């Protein structure tokens, strides 16, 4: 019996070994040319190729799983992986770079060269989309927030100061990337220039040409292309005749690809973003954003039949760690009322989940590739995905009130008026505040009965008001509380601070930046955060503030002192700490946040994600790579009221939190 089994296994292996690898097929005999789109089908090194690519963003997946996920892409029969490159993580402060050892909190996620090389080791080609703007439902579309601190700089235009910063960053990035191009023996076969520039409706071919020049000046020699939703914007974001145009869509493949061929005849056709599923904004119903496998499969089949190449976006679900989620909505630029932040999960309902499990869309993809792709190459086995574990509930015993942190915060910044985060003179090269919350404190206030606080304009994006350390806001309990005081939708909001007169009072305005827009018209990229307009008490402007940036950096989170027992009935913003033991082999888990209201969760110092009871996300994926053998520490910053226990979950939980009514 066992002999027979071995025999059968050997047969299979021998058969599979007969097929060339992807690289053997395309590069045996040497590399003479890169990717060409100058005929109605792609050629790589002179051989026909249908690019079947999967989107997988290295910065959204713990590096412990990079190889697992790349192998799952290859095992499905894909020959290419696509990734964006986020400028705001790689240059967190002006002139300060992190490509894997730069010391930022994201350091371990940022070794882009290692990722690209690993893709080659896993027999995949790479499509690289370095921006500078990447959209991607990522905070500010990947633009660094410190750009907003530069007066009059015009983002995503031919503005010389903006282009100077792009050129400096691209020089740093491309120094690492250029050796990894296909014609230099690496895996990168093509680069995208900008991203859906047509959606800005700021038709500016000179800007795109300036970017092309920066690519070429840095020895980027492979094929360059643009990508846009062509049925909406046509060639507004393209350079027809100069750069290959590609199409983004999730339905009507033939309508979209015909449009592509109208805009450029006789070139290779490619869907650069074929959306496999969708993402969630806060307050949305998760089920409304799911895409049935039948629809996914039929449109993918239409693309392959056309025939066209495709990048399945996303192939691998992933995570908007910490404060990195983007936001949507057209009215956002000058008017915050339409803000619609994305949630922490970027699962995307694609072929592979955030936790790495294969879905029915994975199988559908395998089936269609074997049916339509004629070049047969050797594929690896699909790696196993271990199940997640559920740790025991942990009683919450330790607490620090936010007011205690504010009181003891060293080096409070003095300022005559409130100012946005971006304009604080903190961090290297005065880059301003990069993440988190900002507190505006006013001391020695003498208040009349019924003193009225008024915040002019829109709050960016959520404000908690403390008077002598006590929370004045009411608890978030129902969806339409978001239309009331404290949230981004309300213009010129007011709240009564005190019924009784008070002398020598201390007022704190704690403002949470819930993310910047990642999408839209060119004038929607001026997005300051915090308070940008005047604050009044009883019609008098309040001057002379102390400003406290709460960035929640890893070193700071790990160094917090002053933990005490949870105080009874402590309503208001506070940090809660629990620890639990994890043993080897470390496994993924989820933090169940159904019983919490609003805030963030921190694991071993790293900000994992946001908590928002109005949903839809009610569990935060916690990959094994962020755990340690032995004791692990979770801190939750809660704005209103904490439950008694911290709980875990074996899987995602979608819906509203247990404290919220629809
Ligand atoms: C399309 O390209 C092919 C070969 O690359 C060429 O023979 C043909 O003339 C081209 N057709 C048009 C309309 O340009
Ligand atoms: C490449 O593809 C084109 C279009 O399908 C086909 O006409 C041509 O014969 C192919 N070349 C090779 C070498 O298979
Ligand atoms: C500040 O920016 C300059 C580039 O102008 C850079 O050389 C320097 O390393 C940056 N960082 C610090 C901490 O000064
Ligand atoms: C597909 O797109 C084409 C081009 O815009 C349009 O004419 C056609 O009606 C669309 N078909 C469907 C089913 O939406
Ligand atoms: C979400 O949508 C689904 C289907 O449309 C519906 O069954 C469910 O009740 C909705 N849930 C909420 C919380 O609105
Ligand atoms: C605003 O929030 C986003 C998302 O949390 C973050 O990435 C960005 O750096 C923040 N900007 C500032 C200036 O704090
Ligand atoms: C902000 O935008 C919303 C939606 O477009 C609009 O209803 C509101 O009037 C705008 N507010 C201001 C102050 O312009
Ligand atoms: C995918 O196919 C495999 C084997 O071919 C099967 O075991 C698995 O259940 C399928 N998965 C789904 C989600 O259909
Ligand atoms: C006013 O309050 C502060 C604390 O904010 C305290 O240190 C100070 O002694 C008080 N001054 C008076 C006159 O009560
Ligand atoms: C503030 O101004 C409004 C409108 O001018 C006025 O009705 C109100 O009485 C003023 N409040 C105080 C406390 O002066
Ligand atoms: C840690 O805390 C101590 C005092 O509590 C402080 O002196 C030190 O600067 C802190 N370190 C960091 C990295 O925040
Ligand atoms: C973790 O394990 C250590 C030793 O194995 C033990 O002393 C400690 O109490 C455990 N902590 C928790 C939170 O279970």
Short mmCIF file of N, CA and C and ligand atoms in Angstrom, two decimals, residues 88-89 92 106 138-140 143-146 148 321-326 332 420-423 431-438 460-461 512-516 527-530 550-551 610, ligand 6:
data_model
loop_
_atom_site.label_atom_id
_atom_site.label_comp_id
_atom_site.label_asym_id
_atom_site.label_seq_id
_atom_site.Cartn_x
_atom_site.Cartn_y
_atom_site.Cartn_z
N UNK A 88 3.59 57.50 1.97
CA UNK A 88 3.48 58.01 3.34
C UNK A 88 4.09 57.09 4.40
N UNK A 89 4.25 55.79 4.09
CA UNK A 89 4.96 54.94 5.03
C UNK A 89 6.46 54.94 4.76
N UNK A 92 8.06 58.75 6.10
CA UNK A 92 7.11 59.21 7.13
C UNK A 92 7.34 60.67 7.54
N UNK A 106 6.29 50.92 11.32
CA UNK A 106 5.95 49.99 10.24
C UNK A 106 7.16 49.28 9.65
N UNK A 138 -6.39 53.90 0.99
CA UNK A 138 -5.29 54.05 1.95
C UNK A 138 -5.24 55.50 2.35
N UNK A 139 -4.93 55.79 3.62
CA UNK A 139 -4.89 57.14 4.13
C UNK A 139 -4.27 58.10 3.12
N UNK A 140 -5.05 59.12 2.73
CA UNK A 140 -4.60 60.20 1.84
C UNK A 140 -4.07 59.66 0.51
N UNK A 143 -0.28 59.71 0.00
CA UNK A 143 0.53 60.94 0.05
C UNK A 143 0.91 61.22 1.51
N UNK A 144 2.14 61.67 1.76
CA UNK A 144 2.52 61.96 3.14
C UNK A 144 1.81 63.22 3.64
N UNK A 145 1.35 63.20 4.89
CA UNK A 145 0.60 64.36 5.40
C UNK A 145 1.50 65.59 5.54
N UNK A 146 2.83 65.40 5.64
CA UNK A 146 3.69 66.56 5.80
C UNK A 146 3.70 67.46 4.56
N UNK A 148 1.16 68.67 3.33
CA UNK A 148 0.15 69.69 3.59
C UNK A 148 0.72 70.85 4.41
N UNK A 321 -3.74 48.72 8.81
CA UNK A 321 -3.25 48.75 10.19
C UNK A 321 -3.42 50.13 10.81
N UNK A 322 -3.66 50.13 12.09
CA UNK A 322 -3.59 51.36 12.88
C UNK A 322 -4.42 52.49 12.31
N UNK A 323 -3.72 53.56 11.95
CA UNK A 323 -4.38 54.77 11.48
C UNK A 323 -4.31 54.90 9.96
N UNK A 324 -4.11 53.80 9.25
CA UNK A 324 -3.80 53.93 7.82
C UNK A 324 -4.99 53.78 6.88
N UNK A 325 -6.19 53.62 7.44
CA UNK A 325 -7.36 53.54 6.57
C UNK A 325 -7.58 54.87 5.83
N UNK A 326 -8.08 54.77 4.62
CA UNK A 326 -8.45 55.97 3.88
C UNK A 326 -9.90 56.33 4.13
N UNK A 332 -15.47 66.10 0.57
CA UNK A 332 -14.60 66.10 1.72
C UNK A 332 -13.61 67.26 1.80
N UNK A 420 -4.04 72.93 12.99
CA UNK A 420 -4.15 71.52 12.62
C UNK A 420 -2.86 70.74 12.89
N UNK A 421 -2.99 69.44 12.93
CA UNK A 421 -1.87 68.54 13.22
C UNK A 421 -0.66 68.78 12.33
N UNK A 422 -0.95 69.03 11.06
CA UNK A 422 0.12 69.14 10.07
C UNK A 422 1.04 70.31 10.34
N UNK A 423 0.55 71.32 11.10
CA UNK A 423 1.33 72.53 11.27
C UNK A 423 2.12 72.56 12.58
N UNK A 431 8.05 67.90 10.44
CA UNK A 431 7.07 67.26 9.57
C UNK A 431 5.66 67.26 10.14
N UNK A 432 5.49 67.73 11.37
CA UNK A 432 4.16 67.77 11.96
C UNK A 432 3.76 66.43 12.54
N UNK A 433 2.51 66.35 12.95
CA UNK A 433 2.01 65.11 13.55
C UNK A 433 1.56 64.15 12.47
N UNK A 434 1.97 62.91 12.58
CA UNK A 434 1.72 61.96 11.51
C UNK A 434 0.50 61.08 11.78
N UNK A 435 0.25 60.75 13.04
CA UNK A 435 -0.82 59.81 13.33
C UNK A 435 -1.54 60.21 14.61
N UNK A 436 -2.72 59.71 14.77
CA UNK A 436 -3.35 59.71 16.08
C UNK A 436 -4.30 60.85 16.40
N UNK A 437 -4.22 61.30 17.65
CA UNK A 437 -5.15 62.27 18.21
C UNK A 437 -4.39 63.54 18.57
N UNK A 438 -5.11 64.64 18.65
CA UNK A 438 -4.49 65.90 19.07
C UNK A 438 -5.39 66.51 20.14
N UNK A 460 -12.55 67.94 12.60
CA UNK A 460 -11.86 66.96 11.76
C UNK A 460 -11.15 65.93 12.63
N UNK A 461 -11.85 64.88 13.07
CA UNK A 461 -13.15 64.47 12.59
C UNK A 461 -14.11 64.16 13.75
N UNK A 512 -9.89 63.40 17.23
CA UNK A 512 -9.43 62.22 16.50
C UNK A 512 -9.50 62.50 15.01
N UNK A 513 -8.40 62.28 14.33
CA UNK A 513 -8.34 62.33 12.87
C UNK A 513 -8.74 60.94 12.40
N UNK A 514 -9.85 60.83 11.72
CA UNK A 514 -10.33 59.49 11.35
C UNK A 514 -9.85 59.05 9.98
N UNK A 515 -9.10 59.86 9.31
CA UNK A 515 -8.43 59.57 8.03
C UNK A 515 -8.75 60.61 6.99
N UNK A 516 -7.87 60.70 6.04
CA UNK A 516 -8.05 61.64 4.93
C UNK A 516 -8.62 60.92 3.74
N UNK A 527 -6.45 68.60 3.00
CA UNK A 527 -7.21 68.03 4.10
C UNK A 527 -6.50 68.15 5.41
N UNK A 528 -6.64 69.30 6.04
CA UNK A 528 -6.04 69.46 7.35
C UNK A 528 -6.88 68.74 8.38
N UNK A 529 -6.21 68.30 9.48
CA UNK A 529 -6.91 67.53 10.50
C UNK A 529 -6.72 68.18 11.86
N UNK A 530 -7.71 67.95 12.72
CA UNK A 530 -7.69 68.59 14.03
C UNK A 530 -8.70 69.73 13.97
N UNK A 550 -1.04 63.34 20.51
CA UNK A 550 -1.04 61.95 21.00
C UNK A 550 -0.88 61.03 19.78
N UNK A 551 0.36 60.73 19.47
CA UNK A 551 0.65 60.01 18.23
C UNK A 551 0.55 58.49 18.37
N UNK A 610 -8.84 50.35 14.38
CA UNK A 610 -9.84 51.22 15.00
C UNK A 610 -11.05 50.42 15.47
C1 LIG B 6 -4.65 61.54 9.89
O1 LIG B 6 -5.14 60.25 10.04
C2 LIG B 6 -4.67 59.35 9.12
C3 LIG B 6 -5.41 58.10 9.30
O2 LIG B 6 -5.52 57.78 10.62
C4 LIG B 6 -3.17 59.21 9.31
O3 LIG B 6 -2.62 58.24 8.46
C5 LIG B 6 -2.55 60.53 9.05
O4 LIG B 6 -1.16 60.47 9.18
C6 LIG B 6 -3.14 61.52 9.99
N1 LIG B 6 -2.63 62.81 9.72
C7 LIG B 6 -2.23 63.60 10.66
C8 LIG B 6 -1.69 64.90 10.23
O5 LIG B 6 -2.30 63.29 11.82
#
